[in-house]
Amino acid sequence: MNGKKPPIFGDAFNRRFGKAWLAAGFAFLYLPIIALVIYSFNDSPLPTTWGGFTLKWYGKLMHDTEMISGFWLSLKVAFFTACASVVLGMFAAFTLVKYKRFTGRTMFSGMVNAPLVMPEVIVGLSLLLMLVSVQRWLGFPERGAMTIWMGHLLLGLAYATVVIQARLQDLNPQIEEAAMDLGAKPHQVFFLVTMPMIGQALASAWLLTFTLSLDDVVLSAFLSGPGSTTMPLVIFSRARLGLNPSVNAVATVIIVVVCIAVVTASYLIARAERQRAREMAAAQRAS
Amino acid sequence: MSPQAVLTQLRNSKLLSGRSAVIGVPYVWLLVFFLLPFLIVLKISVSEMETVHFKDLLTYKDGLLQLTLKFSNYEFIAEDPLYFKVYLASLKYAAATTLFCLLIGYPFSYFMARAKPSIQPALLMMVMLPFWTSFLLRVYAWKGLLGENGWVANLLEWLHVDHLLLALGVIPALGKFMNSPFSLVLGMTYTYLPFMILPLYANLAKMDLRLLEAAADLGATPWTAFWKVTVPLSKAGIIAGSMLVFIPCVGEFVIPELLGGPETLMIGRVLWDEFFSNNDWPMASSVAVVMILLIIVPLAIFNKYQAEAQEARS
């Protein structure tokens, strides 16, 4: 650019208007979260009237066996969903980026992308009906953590693929070719060259699919069996009946944990990125 | 080594013999867990329900091969005005949500993309962060905000917005915001706004600003340049964002259940009730098939856009 400012609403009014719009938008996005946290400390029988500060809802939470067992189940399902999603998502992303031609590619990319937008009631219903048919035929799988995991994996696969694919597309293929020129075997190229370069994307995909699974209501409702009630199902059944301070307390715990995890992760990712940029620059100077 | 030699090595290497595994594993997974279930839904939607089992579609009896397809569910959906109303309402609320997301999200993404480059990653992070925290809990929060004495309810009453909303017929009475079309669309707009902002921002941030300079050199005012250059160039982002909002909204269940009311019955809820309350699996399947028919065109547009975006990047 030649130093001249392009005419993009550059005047003071628009700049102020832009700032105001962004501020209002962020207020809209964050207001419910702030309200949830504040009212988790509310010592009042009426959920929307402030009655002083208390920690009693957190105390009750510690003895809430239904919520706690739901939490452990959700955590378990989310962990396995995230791991499997990243592996399958990596395969799918590789397929979409590296193999431009194979039979049924259009259908493949359609099936990968569709769960991103497909209403969850449809995915949940169809998967359940299939599992029921299979169960009648083979005698398993019993509805429970395993079937919830299958449903979440379908969703997680789609999201993981999008995240990993975006990173793979930005990679310079010459780096992998150079490694091959230098005699690296394909699996060495993958594990020593490609993997470290897409590591951050794998980490983000893992975190994203983990939170997606931890949060899902509809698929879990269709695919859970007796005795396998995940935390969102517990929260949902209580929220349906009305406002419930125990839900606010759970929400606050989740929000704090997620914020710490995401902020730490993005800090580490940004640091690794800077480190790599420095090394690249140093390598370029050296050559 | 020449490029050809690299290619030959590639072709002879394990990478390509591994190729079928790399493609095959996710492909088979999706066929079995995504496509096959749809076919089963299609089958069950035309099946006769016996006490416990479904009757087989194909039966062989007395040397006679018989195919039984029961279309009564579809006839019922077509004839019962309730279903028609519910499908129409779902499309209406999804369209309204998409429109509001676009009206709020476009200027938002625009100003984000034109903010100082140094703060853009932080802004992006702030858009993403609520997306990471539980969606269910954020929807639940609106119950408190819009309920009696809630923060937003009080604010709207103080601003007398409730008179306007009542005149529009989207709330049942003055000062009552919950369980109305208003609370439903607000909740869906809130939930899906990041899905509109992210593709729009990605699109607007990539735009070549020199085009705007050229427009100005040719005598366009900033406003003309915005409408004639920026908006047409961001078409792909608008389409992607709109589809990401519209399609899931049509079948949304959790938000109507928590924020909607008796008059905001949506199709996701109908499917849920047919399945969980009435235990009528063939009917639930038929409702699902009709829902898929409603979203199949937007879905095709979305898939085409995704594929094009993927090709364009590489």
Coordinates of C-alpha atoms in Angstrom, one line a residue:
Chain A
M1 CA 0.0 0.0 0.0
N2 CA 1.3 3.5 -0.8
G3 CA 0.8 4.9 2.6
K4 CA -2.5 6.6 1.8
K5 CA -5.4 5.6 4.0
P6 CA -8.1 3.8 2.0
P7 CA -11.5 5.4 2.3
I8 CA -13.0 2.8 4.7
F9 CA -15.3 5.0 6.8
G10 CA -12.1 6.7 8.1
D11 CA -13.7 9.7 9.7
A12 CA -14.1 10.2 13.4
F13 CA -17.9 9.5 13.4
N14 CA -17.5 6.1 11.9
R15 CA -14.6 5.2 14.0
R16 CA -16.6 6.1 17.1
F17 CA -19.7 4.3 15.7
G18 CA -17.6 1.2 14.9
K19 CA -16.2 1.2 18.5
A20 CA -19.7 1.6 19.9
W21 CA -21.0 -1.2 17.7
L22 CA -18.2 -3.6 18.8
A23 CA -18.7 -2.7 22.5
A24 CA -22.5 -3.3 22.2
G25 CA -21.9 -6.6 20.4
F26 CA -19.5 -7.8 23.1
A27 CA -21.9 -6.6 25.8
F28 CA -24.6 -8.7 24.2
L29 CA -22.3 -11.7 24.0
Y30 CA -21.0 -11.5 27.6
L31 CA -24.0 -10.2 29.5
P32 CA -25.6 -13.6 30.1
I33 CA -22.3 -15.1 31.2
I34 CA -21.8 -12.3 33.7
A35 CA -25.4 -12.6 35.0
L36 CA -25.0 -16.4 35.5
V37 CA -21.8 -15.9 37.5
I38 CA -23.3 -13.1 39.7
Y39 CA -26.5 -14.9 40.5
S40 CA -24.6 -18.0 41.5
F41 CA -23.7 -16.0 44.7
N42 CA -27.3 -14.8 45.3
D43 CA -28.7 -15.6 48.7
S44 CA -32.4 -15.3 47.9
P45 CA -35.2 -17.8 47.4
L46 CA -36.3 -15.7 44.3
P47 CA -33.8 -16.4 41.6
T48 CA -33.9 -12.9 40.0
T49 CA -34.0 -10.8 43.2
W50 CA -30.7 -10.0 44.8
G51 CA -30.6 -11.1 48.5
G52 CA -27.0 -10.8 49.5
F53 CA -23.8 -12.8 48.9
T54 CA -23.6 -16.5 49.7
L55 CA -21.6 -19.6 48.8
K56 CA -24.3 -22.0 49.8
W57 CA -25.1 -23.1 46.3
Y58 CA -21.5 -24.2 45.9
G59 CA -21.7 -26.1 49.1
K60 CA -24.8 -27.9 47.9
L61 CA -23.1 -28.7 44.7
M62 CA -20.5 -30.8 46.5
H63 CA -23.3 -33.1 47.7
D64 CA -25.2 -33.1 44.5
T65 CA -24.6 -36.8 43.5
E66 CA -26.7 -36.6 40.4
M67 CA -24.7 -33.7 39.0
I68 CA -21.4 -35.1 40.1
S69 CA -21.9 -38.5 38.5
G70 CA -23.2 -36.7 35.4
F71 CA -20.0 -34.6 35.4
W72 CA -17.7 -37.7 35.5
L73 CA -19.6 -39.4 32.7
S74 CA -19.5 -36.2 30.6
L75 CA -15.8 -35.8 31.2
K76 CA -15.1 -39.4 30.2
V77 CA -17.2 -39.2 27.0
A78 CA -15.7 -35.8 26.1
F79 CA -12.1 -37.1 26.6
F80 CA -12.6 -40.1 24.3
T81 CA -14.6 -38.0 21.8
A82 CA -11.9 -35.4 21.6
C83 CA -9.1 -38.0 21.1
A84 CA -11.0 -40.0 18.4
S85 CA -12.2 -36.8 16.7
V86 CA -8.7 -35.5 16.3
V87 CA -7.4 -38.8 14.8
L88 CA -10.3 -39.3 12.4
G89 CA -10.4 -35.6 11.7
M90 CA -6.7 -35.6 10.8
F91 CA -7.4 -38.5 8.3
A92 CA -10.4 -36.7 6.8
A93 CA -8.5 -33.4 6.6
F94 CA -5.5 -35.1 4.9
T95 CA -7.9 -36.7 2.5
L96 CA -9.5 -33.5 1.5
V97 CA -6.3 -31.5 1.2
K98 CA -3.9 -34.0 -0.4
Y99 CA -6.1 -36.2 -2.5
K100 CA -7.9 -34.1 -5.0
R101 CA -9.3 -36.9 -7.0
F102 CA -10.8 -40.1 -5.8
T103 CA -14.2 -41.8 -6.4
G104 CA -16.9 -40.2 -4.2
R105 CA -14.9 -37.2 -3.1
T106 CA -17.9 -34.9 -3.4
M107 CA -20.0 -37.2 -1.2
F108 CA -17.1 -37.5 1.2
S109 CA -16.7 -33.7 1.7
G110 CA -20.5 -33.4 1.9
M111 CA -20.7 -36.0 4.7
V112 CA -17.8 -34.4 6.6
N113 CA -19.4 -30.9 6.4
A114 CA -23.0 -31.7 6.9
P115 CA -23.0 -32.5 10.6
L116 CA -21.7 -28.9 11.1
V117 CA -25.2 -27.6 10.3
M118 CA -27.5 -30.6 10.3
P119 CA -30.1 -30.2 13.1
E120 CA -29.1 -32.4 15.9
V121 CA -32.5 -33.9 16.4
I122 CA -32.1 -35.5 12.9
V123 CA -28.6 -36.8 13.6
G124 CA -29.7 -38.1 17.0
L125 CA -32.8 -39.8 15.8
S126 CA -31.2 -41.5 12.8
L127 CA -28.2 -42.7 14.7
L128 CA -30.4 -44.1 17.5
L129 CA -32.7 -45.9 15.1
M130 CA -29.7 -47.5 13.4
L131 CA -28.2 -48.5 16.8
V132 CA -31.5 -50.0 17.8
S133 CA -31.7 -52.0 14.6
V134 CA -28.1 -53.2 15.1
Q135 CA -28.8 -54.1 18.6
R136 CA -31.8 -56.2 17.6
W137 CA -29.7 -58.0 15.1
L138 CA -26.4 -58.5 17.0
G139 CA -27.5 -58.0 20.6
F140 CA -25.2 -55.0 21.2
P141 CA -24.5 -52.1 21.7
E142 CA -26.5 -51.3 24.8
R143 CA -27.4 -47.7 25.0
G144 CA -25.0 -45.8 27.3
A145 CA -21.7 -44.0 27.3
M146 CA -20.5 -45.9 24.3
T147 CA -23.4 -44.8 22.1
I148 CA -23.2 -41.2 23.3
W149 CA -19.6 -41.3 22.3
M150 CA -20.5 -42.5 18.8
G151 CA -22.9 -39.6 18.3
H152 CA -20.5 -37.0 19.7
L153 CA -17.7 -38.4 17.5
L154 CA -19.8 -37.7 14.4
L155 CA -20.1 -34.0 15.4
G156 CA -16.5 -33.8 16.6
L157 CA -15.2 -35.3 13.4
A158 CA -16.8 -32.5 11.4
Y159 CA -15.4 -29.7 13.6
A160 CA -12.0 -31.3 14.0
T161 CA -11.7 -31.7 10.2
V162 CA -12.5 -28.1 9.5
V163 CA -9.9 -26.9 12.0
I164 CA -7.1 -29.2 10.9
Q165 CA -7.9 -28.8 7.2
A166 CA -7.5 -25.0 7.5
R167 CA -4.0 -25.5 8.9
L168 CA -3.0 -28.1 6.4
Q169 CA -4.0 -25.9 3.5
D170 CA -1.7 -23.2 4.7
L171 CA 1.3 -25.5 4.9
N172 CA 4.0 -25.1 2.3
P173 CA 4.2 -28.5 0.6
Q174 CA 7.8 -27.9 -0.4
I175 CA 8.8 -28.5 3.2
E176 CA 7.5 -32.1 3.1
E177 CA 9.0 -32.5 -0.3
A178 CA 12.4 -31.3 1.0
A179 CA 12.2 -33.8 3.8
M180 CA 11.6 -36.5 1.3
D181 CA 14.4 -35.3 -0.9
L182 CA 16.7 -35.7 2.2
G183 CA 15.7 -39.3 2.4
A184 CA 12.9 -39.3 5.0
K185 CA 10.5 -42.1 4.9
P186 CA 6.8 -41.1 4.5
H187 CA 6.0 -42.0 8.1
Q188 CA 9.0 -40.0 9.2
V189 CA 7.9 -37.1 7.1
F190 CA 4.5 -37.3 8.7
F191 CA 5.6 -37.6 12.4
L192 CA 8.8 -35.4 12.2
V193 CA 7.7 -32.7 9.8
T194 CA 3.9 -32.5 9.2
M195 CA 2.8 -33.3 12.8
P196 CA 4.8 -30.6 14.5
M197 CA 3.7 -28.1 12.0
I198 CA 0.0 -28.8 12.5
G199 CA 0.4 -29.5 16.3
Q200 CA -1.4 -26.3 17.3
A201 CA -4.4 -27.1 15.0
L202 CA -4.5 -30.6 16.6
A203 CA -4.5 -29.0 20.0
S204 CA -7.3 -26.5 19.1
A205 CA -9.3 -29.3 17.5
W206 CA -9.0 -31.4 20.6
L207 CA -10.1 -28.6 22.9
L208 CA -13.0 -27.7 20.6
T209 CA -14.4 -31.2 20.3
F210 CA -13.9 -31.7 24.0
T211 CA -16.0 -28.7 24.9
L212 CA -18.6 -29.6 22.2
S213 CA -19.0 -33.0 23.7
L214 CA -19.1 -31.7 27.2
D215 CA -21.9 -29.4 26.2
D216 CA -24.2 -31.5 24.0
V217 CA -27.8 -32.1 25.0
V218 CA -29.7 -33.4 22.0
L219 CA -27.5 -36.2 20.8
S220 CA -26.9 -37.3 24.4
A221 CA -30.7 -37.4 25.1
F222 CA -31.3 -39.6 22.1
L223 CA -28.3 -41.9 22.7
S224 CA -28.2 -42.2 26.5
G225 CA -29.6 -45.2 28.2
P226 CA -30.9 -45.7 31.8
G227 CA -28.1 -44.8 34.2
S228 CA -26.1 -42.8 31.7
T229 CA -27.2 -39.3 32.3
T230 CA -24.6 -36.7 31.3
M231 CA -24.1 -33.4 33.0
P232 CA -25.9 -31.4 30.3
L233 CA -28.9 -33.7 30.6
V234 CA -29.1 -33.0 34.3
I235 CA -28.7 -29.3 33.8
F236 CA -31.3 -29.3 31.0
S237 CA -33.9 -31.2 32.9
R238 CA -33.5 -28.7 35.8
A239 CA -33.5 -25.7 33.5
R240 CA -36.7 -26.8 31.8
L241 CA -38.5 -26.6 35.2
G242 CA -37.4 -23.0 35.8
L243 CA -34.5 -21.1 37.3
N244 CA -32.3 -23.1 39.6
P245 CA -29.4 -21.6 41.5
S246 CA -27.6 -25.0 41.4
V247 CA -27.4 -24.5 37.6
N248 CA -25.8 -21.1 38.1
A249 CA -23.2 -22.6 40.4
V250 CA -22.3 -25.3 37.9
A251 CA -22.2 -22.7 35.2
T252 CA -19.7 -20.6 37.1
V253 CA -17.4 -23.5 37.8
I254 CA -17.5 -24.5 34.1
I255 CA -17.0 -20.9 32.9
V256 CA -14.0 -20.4 35.2
V257 CA -12.4 -23.7 34.1
V258 CA -13.0 -23.1 30.4
C259 CA -11.7 -19.5 30.6
I260 CA -8.5 -20.6 32.3
A261 CA -8.0 -23.5 29.9
V262 CA -8.7 -21.5 26.7
V263 CA -6.6 -18.5 27.7
T264 CA -3.7 -20.6 28.8
A265 CA -3.9 -22.7 25.7
S266 CA -4.0 -19.7 23.4
Y267 CA -1.1 -18.1 25.3
L268 CA 1.0 -21.3 24.8
I269 CA -0.1 -21.6 21.2
A270 CA 0.8 -17.9 20.5
R271 CA 4.2 -18.4 22.3
A272 CA 5.0 -21.5 20.2
E273 CA 4.0 -19.5 17.1
R274 CA 6.4 -16.7 17.9
Q275 CA 9.1 -19.1 18.8
R276 CA 8.7 -20.8 15.4
A277 CA 8.7 -17.5 13.6
R278 CA 12.0 -16.6 15.3
E279 CA 13.5 -19.9 14.4
M280 CA 12.4 -19.5 10.8
A281 CA 13.9 -16.0 10.6
A282 CA 17.1 -17.3 12.2
A283 CA 17.2 -20.2 9.7
Q284 CA 16.7 -17.8 6.8
R285 CA 19.4 -15.5 8.0
A286 CA 21.8 -18.4 8.4
S287 CA 21.3 -19.6 4.8
Chain B
M1 CA 16.1 -34.6 -7.2
S2 CA 13.7 -33.4 -9.8
P3 CA 10.0 -32.9 -9.1
Q4 CA 9.2 -35.8 -11.3
A5 CA 11.5 -38.0 -9.3
V6 CA 9.9 -36.9 -6.1
L7 CA 6.5 -37.7 -7.5
T8 CA 7.7 -41.2 -8.6
Q9 CA 9.1 -41.7 -5.1
L10 CA 5.8 -40.6 -3.7
R11 CA 3.9 -42.9 -5.9
N12 CA 6.1 -45.9 -5.0
S13 CA 6.2 -45.0 -1.3
K14 CA 4.1 -46.2 1.6
L15 CA 2.3 -42.8 1.6
L16 CA 0.2 -43.8 -1.3
S17 CA -0.4 -47.4 -0.2
G18 CA -1.4 -45.7 3.0
R19 CA -3.6 -43.5 0.9
S20 CA -6.5 -46.0 0.9
A21 CA -6.3 -46.2 4.7
V22 CA -6.3 -42.5 5.1
I23 CA -9.3 -42.0 2.9
G24 CA -11.0 -45.3 3.9
V25 CA -11.2 -45.0 7.7
P26 CA -13.1 -41.7 7.9
Y27 CA -15.1 -42.6 4.7
V28 CA -16.3 -45.9 6.1
W29 CA -17.0 -44.3 9.5
L30 CA -19.2 -41.6 7.9
L31 CA -21.0 -44.1 5.6
V32 CA -21.8 -46.3 8.6
F33 CA -22.7 -43.6 11.1
F34 CA -24.0 -40.8 9.0
L35 CA -25.4 -42.0 5.7
L36 CA -26.7 -45.5 6.7
P37 CA -28.8 -44.0 9.6
F38 CA -30.6 -41.7 7.2
L39 CA -31.5 -44.6 5.0
I40 CA -32.8 -46.4 8.1
V41 CA -34.9 -43.4 9.0
L42 CA -36.3 -43.3 5.5
K43 CA -37.1 -47.0 5.8
I44 CA -38.8 -46.7 9.2
S45 CA -40.8 -43.7 8.1
V46 CA -42.7 -46.0 5.7
S47 CA -42.8 -49.0 8.0
E48 CA -45.7 -50.4 9.8
M49 CA -45.3 -50.4 13.5
E50 CA -46.2 -53.7 15.1
T51 CA -46.3 -54.1 18.9
V52 CA -42.6 -54.2 19.4
H53 CA -41.0 -54.6 16.0
F54 CA -41.4 -53.0 12.7
K55 CA -42.9 -55.1 10.0
D56 CA -40.4 -55.9 7.3
L57 CA -40.8 -53.9 4.1
L58 CA -40.3 -57.0 2.0
T59 CA -42.1 -60.1 2.9
Y60 CA -42.2 -63.4 1.2
K61 CA -45.3 -65.5 1.7
D62 CA -46.9 -68.2 -0.3
G63 CA -44.6 -67.7 -3.2
L64 CA -45.5 -64.0 -3.2
L65 CA -42.9 -61.3 -2.7
Q66 CA -44.7 -58.4 -1.1
L67 CA -43.4 -54.8 -0.6
T68 CA -45.3 -52.9 2.0
L69 CA -44.8 -49.2 2.1
K70 CA -46.9 -47.2 4.5
F71 CA -47.3 -43.6 3.4
S72 CA -50.0 -42.7 5.9
N73 CA -47.6 -40.7 8.1
Y74 CA -46.7 -38.5 5.1
E75 CA -50.4 -38.2 4.2
F76 CA -51.1 -37.2 7.8
I77 CA -48.3 -34.6 7.8
A78 CA -49.6 -33.2 4.5
E79 CA -53.2 -33.0 5.7
D80 CA -53.0 -32.0 9.3
P81 CA -52.8 -28.2 9.4
L82 CA -50.8 -28.4 12.7
Y83 CA -47.8 -29.8 10.9
F84 CA -48.0 -27.3 8.1
K85 CA -48.1 -24.5 10.7
V86 CA -45.2 -25.9 12.6
Y87 CA -43.0 -26.3 9.6
L88 CA -43.9 -22.8 8.5
A89 CA -43.2 -21.4 12.0
S90 CA -39.8 -23.1 12.1
L91 CA -38.8 -21.6 8.7
K92 CA -40.1 -18.2 9.8
Y93 CA -38.2 -18.1 13.1
A94 CA -35.0 -19.5 11.5
A95 CA -35.3 -16.8 8.8
A96 CA -35.8 -14.0 11.4
T97 CA -32.8 -15.3 13.4
T98 CA -30.6 -15.3 10.3
L99 CA -31.7 -11.8 9.4
F100 CA -31.0 -10.4 12.9
C101 CA -27.6 -12.2 13.0
L102 CA -26.7 -10.6 9.7
L103 CA -27.9 -7.2 10.8
I104 CA -25.8 -7.3 14.0
G105 CA -23.0 -9.5 12.7
Y106 CA -22.2 -7.7 9.5
P107 CA -21.3 -4.3 11.0
F108 CA -19.6 -6.2 13.8
S109 CA -17.4 -8.2 11.5
Y110 CA -16.7 -5.2 9.4
F111 CA -15.5 -3.0 12.2
M112 CA -13.5 -6.0 13.6
A113 CA -11.8 -6.5 10.3
R114 CA -11.0 -2.8 10.0
A115 CA -9.8 -2.5 13.6
K116 CA -6.0 -2.1 14.3
P117 CA -4.3 -5.3 13.2
S118 CA -2.6 -5.5 16.6
I119 CA -5.9 -5.9 18.5
Q120 CA -7.7 -8.1 15.9
P121 CA -6.5 -11.5 17.4
A122 CA -7.8 -10.4 20.8
L123 CA -11.1 -9.4 19.4
L124 CA -11.4 -12.7 17.5
M125 CA -10.6 -14.5 20.8
M126 CA -13.3 -12.6 22.5
V127 CA -15.8 -13.7 19.9
M128 CA -14.7 -17.3 20.3
L129 CA -14.6 -17.4 24.1
P130 CA -18.4 -17.5 24.7
F131 CA -18.5 -20.2 22.0
W132 CA -16.3 -22.3 24.2
T133 CA -18.4 -22.0 27.3
S134 CA -21.5 -24.1 27.5
F135 CA -24.2 -23.1 25.0
L136 CA -26.9 -24.7 27.2
L137 CA -26.0 -22.5 30.1
R138 CA -25.8 -19.3 28.1
V139 CA -29.4 -20.0 26.8
Y140 CA -30.5 -20.8 30.3
A141 CA -29.0 -17.4 31.4
W142 CA -31.6 -15.6 29.2
K143 CA -34.4 -17.1 31.2
G144 CA -33.2 -15.1 34.2
L145 CA -32.4 -12.0 32.1
L146 CA -35.8 -11.8 30.5
G147 CA -37.9 -13.2 33.3
E148 CA -39.7 -11.1 35.8
N149 CA -37.3 -8.5 37.3
G150 CA -34.5 -9.7 35.1
W151 CA -31.9 -7.2 34.0
V152 CA -32.8 -7.1 30.3
A153 CA -36.5 -7.2 31.1
N154 CA -36.2 -4.1 33.3
L155 CA -34.0 -2.3 30.8
L156 CA -36.5 -3.0 28.0
E157 CA -39.4 -1.8 30.1
W158 CA -37.6 1.3 31.2
L159 CA -36.9 2.1 27.5
H160 CA -40.6 1.3 26.7
V161 CA -39.5 -1.2 24.1
D162 CA -42.2 -3.5 25.3
H163 CA -44.9 -1.2 23.8
L164 CA -43.2 -1.6 20.4
L165 CA -42.8 -5.4 20.8
L166 CA -46.5 -5.8 21.9
A167 CA -47.6 -3.7 18.9
L168 CA -45.6 -6.1 16.7
G169 CA -47.3 -9.0 18.4
V170 CA -44.2 -10.8 19.5
I171 CA -44.8 -10.6 23.3
P172 CA -48.0 -11.6 25.0
A173 CA -48.3 -8.6 27.4
L174 CA -46.5 -5.5 28.5
G175 CA -43.5 -6.4 30.7
K176 CA -43.8 -10.1 29.8
F177 CA -40.9 -11.1 27.6
M178 CA -40.4 -14.8 28.3
N179 CA -41.9 -17.7 26.4
S180 CA -42.7 -15.6 23.4
P181 CA -41.5 -15.3 19.8
F182 CA -39.4 -12.4 21.0
S183 CA -37.5 -14.4 23.6
L184 CA -37.1 -17.3 21.2
V185 CA -35.6 -15.3 18.3
L186 CA -33.5 -13.3 20.8
G187 CA -32.1 -16.5 22.2
M188 CA -31.4 -18.0 18.8
T189 CA -29.8 -14.8 17.6
Y190 CA -27.6 -14.7 20.6
T191 CA -26.5 -18.3 20.3
Y192 CA -25.8 -18.3 16.6
L193 CA -24.3 -14.8 16.3
P194 CA -20.7 -16.1 16.5
F195 CA -21.5 -18.5 13.6
M196 CA -22.3 -15.5 11.5
I197 CA -19.4 -13.3 12.7
L198 CA -16.6 -15.8 12.1
P199 CA -17.0 -16.5 8.4
L200 CA -17.8 -12.9 7.7
Y201 CA -14.8 -11.7 9.6
A202 CA -12.6 -14.2 7.8
N203 CA -13.9 -13.0 4.5
L204 CA -13.7 -9.2 5.3
A205 CA -10.2 -9.4 6.8
K206 CA -8.9 -10.9 3.6
M207 CA -10.3 -8.2 1.4
D208 CA -7.8 -6.2 -0.7
L209 CA -8.2 -2.6 0.6
R210 CA -6.6 -1.2 -2.6
L211 CA -9.9 -1.9 -4.3
L212 CA -11.5 0.7 -2.1
E213 CA -8.7 3.1 -3.0
A214 CA -9.4 2.5 -6.6
A215 CA -13.1 3.1 -6.0
A216 CA -12.3 6.4 -4.3
D217 CA -9.9 7.4 -7.1
L218 CA -12.8 6.8 -9.5
G219 CA -15.0 9.2 -7.5
A220 CA -16.9 6.8 -5.2
T221 CA -17.9 8.1 -1.8
P222 CA -17.0 5.7 1.1
W223 CA -20.7 4.8 1.3
T224 CA -20.9 3.9 -2.4
A225 CA -17.7 2.0 -2.2
F226 CA -19.1 0.0 0.7
W227 CA -22.2 -1.0 -1.1
K228 CA -20.7 -1.5 -4.6
V229 CA -17.3 -3.0 -3.6
T230 CA -17.2 -4.4 0.0
V231 CA -20.7 -6.0 0.2
P232 CA -20.5 -7.8 -3.2
L233 CA -17.0 -9.0 -2.4
S234 CA -18.2 -10.5 0.9
K235 CA -21.0 -12.4 -0.7
A236 CA -19.4 -15.7 0.0
G237 CA -19.1 -14.9 3.7
I238 CA -22.7 -13.8 3.9
I239 CA -23.9 -17.0 2.3
A240 CA -21.7 -19.2 4.6
G241 CA -22.7 -17.3 7.7
S242 CA -26.4 -17.4 6.8
M243 CA -26.4 -21.1 6.1
L244 CA -24.5 -21.8 9.3
V245 CA -27.3 -20.0 11.2
F246 CA -30.4 -20.9 9.2
I247 CA -30.0 -24.6 8.8
P248 CA -29.5 -25.6 12.5
C249 CA -32.1 -23.1 13.6
V250 CA -34.8 -24.8 11.5
G251 CA -34.4 -28.0 13.7
E252 CA -33.4 -26.3 16.9
F253 CA -34.8 -28.0 20.0
V254 CA -33.1 -26.7 23.2
I255 CA -33.7 -23.0 22.6
P256 CA -37.4 -23.3 21.9
E257 CA -37.8 -25.6 24.8
L258 CA -36.1 -23.2 27.3
L259 CA -37.1 -19.8 25.9
G260 CA -40.1 -20.5 23.6
G261 CA -43.7 -20.8 24.6
P262 CA -46.8 -22.6 23.6
E263 CA -47.3 -20.6 20.4
T264 CA -43.7 -21.0 19.3
L265 CA -43.9 -24.7 18.6
M266 CA -41.1 -25.7 16.3
I267 CA -40.5 -28.8 14.3
G268 CA -37.6 -30.0 16.4
R269 CA -39.9 -30.1 19.4
V270 CA -42.6 -32.0 17.4
L271 CA -40.0 -34.6 16.4
W272 CA -38.9 -34.9 20.0
D273 CA -42.4 -35.3 21.3
E274 CA -43.3 -37.9 18.6
F275 CA -40.3 -39.9 19.6
F276 CA -40.0 -39.5 23.4
S277 CA -43.7 -38.9 24.4
N278 CA -45.7 -40.7 21.8
N279 CA -43.1 -43.4 21.1
D280 CA -44.2 -43.2 17.5
W281 CA -41.0 -43.9 15.8
P282 CA -42.3 -44.1 12.2
M283 CA -44.0 -40.7 12.7
A284 CA -40.9 -39.2 14.2
S285 CA -39.0 -40.5 11.2
S286 CA -41.4 -39.0 8.7
V287 CA -41.2 -35.7 10.5
A288 CA -37.4 -35.9 10.2
V289 CA -37.5 -36.8 6.5
V290 CA -39.8 -33.8 5.8
M291 CA -37.4 -31.6 7.8
I292 CA -34.5 -32.8 5.7
L293 CA -36.5 -32.0 2.6
L294 CA -36.9 -28.4 3.9
I295 CA -33.2 -27.9 4.5
I296 CA -31.8 -29.8 1.6
V297 CA -31.5 -26.8 -0.7
P298 CA -29.8 -24.6 1.9
L299 CA -27.6 -27.6 2.7
A300 CA -26.6 -28.0 -0.9
I301 CA -25.7 -24.3 -1.1
F302 CA -23.6 -24.7 2.1
N303 CA -21.8 -27.7 0.9
K304 CA -21.0 -26.1 -2.5
Y305 CA -19.7 -23.0 -0.7
Q306 CA -17.6 -25.1 1.7
A307 CA -16.1 -27.1 -1.2
E308 CA -15.4 -23.9 -3.2
A309 CA -13.7 -22.3 -0.2
Q310 CA -11.6 -25.4 0.3
E311 CA -10.5 -25.4 -3.3
A312 CA -9.8 -21.6 -3.3
R313 CA -7.5 -21.8 -0.3
S314 CA -5.3 -24.6 -1.6

